[in-house]
Amino acid sequence: MSPQKVFVRKVIELHDKYLAYVNDCFKNHNLFHKKGGSEKLSDEAIEETLEKVVKMLAYISDKDLFAEFYRKKLARRLLFDKQKQQCGGQFTSKMEGMVTDLTLAKENQASFEEYLSNTANANPGIDLTVTVLTTGFWPSYKSFDLNLPAEMVKCVEVFRDFYQTKTKHRKLTWIYSLGTCNIIGKFEPKTMELIVTTYQAAALLLFNSYDRLKPNTKTISSTYYFEFNSKFTDKMRRIKIPLPLVDEKKKVIEDVDKDRRYAMDASIVRIMKSRKVLGHQQLVMECVEQLGRMFKPDFKAIKKRIEDLITRDYLERDKDNPNLFRYLA
């Protein structure tokens, strides 16, 4: 059993242990329940274990940060077809949108294949599967320019022509970092199938035209060169070439911090629009109460957002009492 599964099982056992104390010793009195800890899921069909896991979310103070990490991992499981069971219940609208997107993408792929069979000269030259996603539902991915090999250029053009027959109001942005390619490597010992990323494929396909290539980067010396290793072999006939692991933690935290700033701004403006005039302490406490369902806002961060909103003329300080704020319509 993986460490993650062991951890979840142990947390559930701990929760069950103390819940039994609450039920048996204290007659399930509300004083002994943490806020949200006894909430029931509305979907009675969800399995008991999954229901307990979801209950654990009530005890996570920074739900927005957890959700963003979860969404990153869910995106990879969905895109690389590792999701082996249905997702239980609706965790957030974005995650529900991700699952829906994958269903629509399969339908879109079926339409694309029908288009290829019924349209003259529409031939990408290779087997092509494109997953079209909705930007707002998925984590943000950097889209780097890539000088596509000729084989891939044809694919992109054919799919673009197909997609324009379906809609002219949506722009396609290709995220090559999430793409995978199966290419045939003809080595001297034997022919092998290589499963690589789009970037890796673009680099390898260059050696169909060149035996040796000089690098043109700041990080590799100009005296170095790359050449095709015709002697390469492996005991397997089909191998996956992995990329180095990337620590996404810093990027996720930055994204969540940005979302929190927007959330704090919206909360402060919403409160002040309703109250018109409010003291500093009351404003901070109401903001904490509104946002507490998703994360525990830092008092200093709220103060900074208030100052920023004053600078942007959403609020103003009372001339006689600097701790009193007025909403500017």
Coordinates of C-alpha atoms in Angstrom, one line a residue, residues 203-204 206-207 210-217 219-229:
A203 CA 14.6 17.0 -30.9
L204 CA 14.9 13.3 -32.0
L206 CA 15.9 16.4 -36.3
F207 CA 18.3 13.4 -36.6
Y210 CA 21.3 15.4 -39.6
D211 CA 23.9 13.0 -38.2
R212 CA 25.4 15.6 -35.9
L213 CA 24.1 18.9 -34.5
K214 CA 25.8 21.8 -32.7
P215 CA 24.0 23.4 -29.8
N216 CA 23.0 27.0 -29.8
T217 CA 22.3 27.8 -26.1
T219 CA 23.9 26.7 -21.0
I220 CA 25.8 24.3 -23.3
S221 CA 29.3 25.0 -24.6
S222 CA 29.6 25.8 -28.3
T223 CA 32.3 23.1 -28.6
Y224 CA 29.8 20.4 -27.7
Y225 CA 27.7 18.5 -30.2
F226 CA 24.9 16.0 -30.3
E227 CA 24.7 12.9 -32.5
F228 CA 22.4 9.9 -33.0
N229 CA 23.5 6.9 -31.0

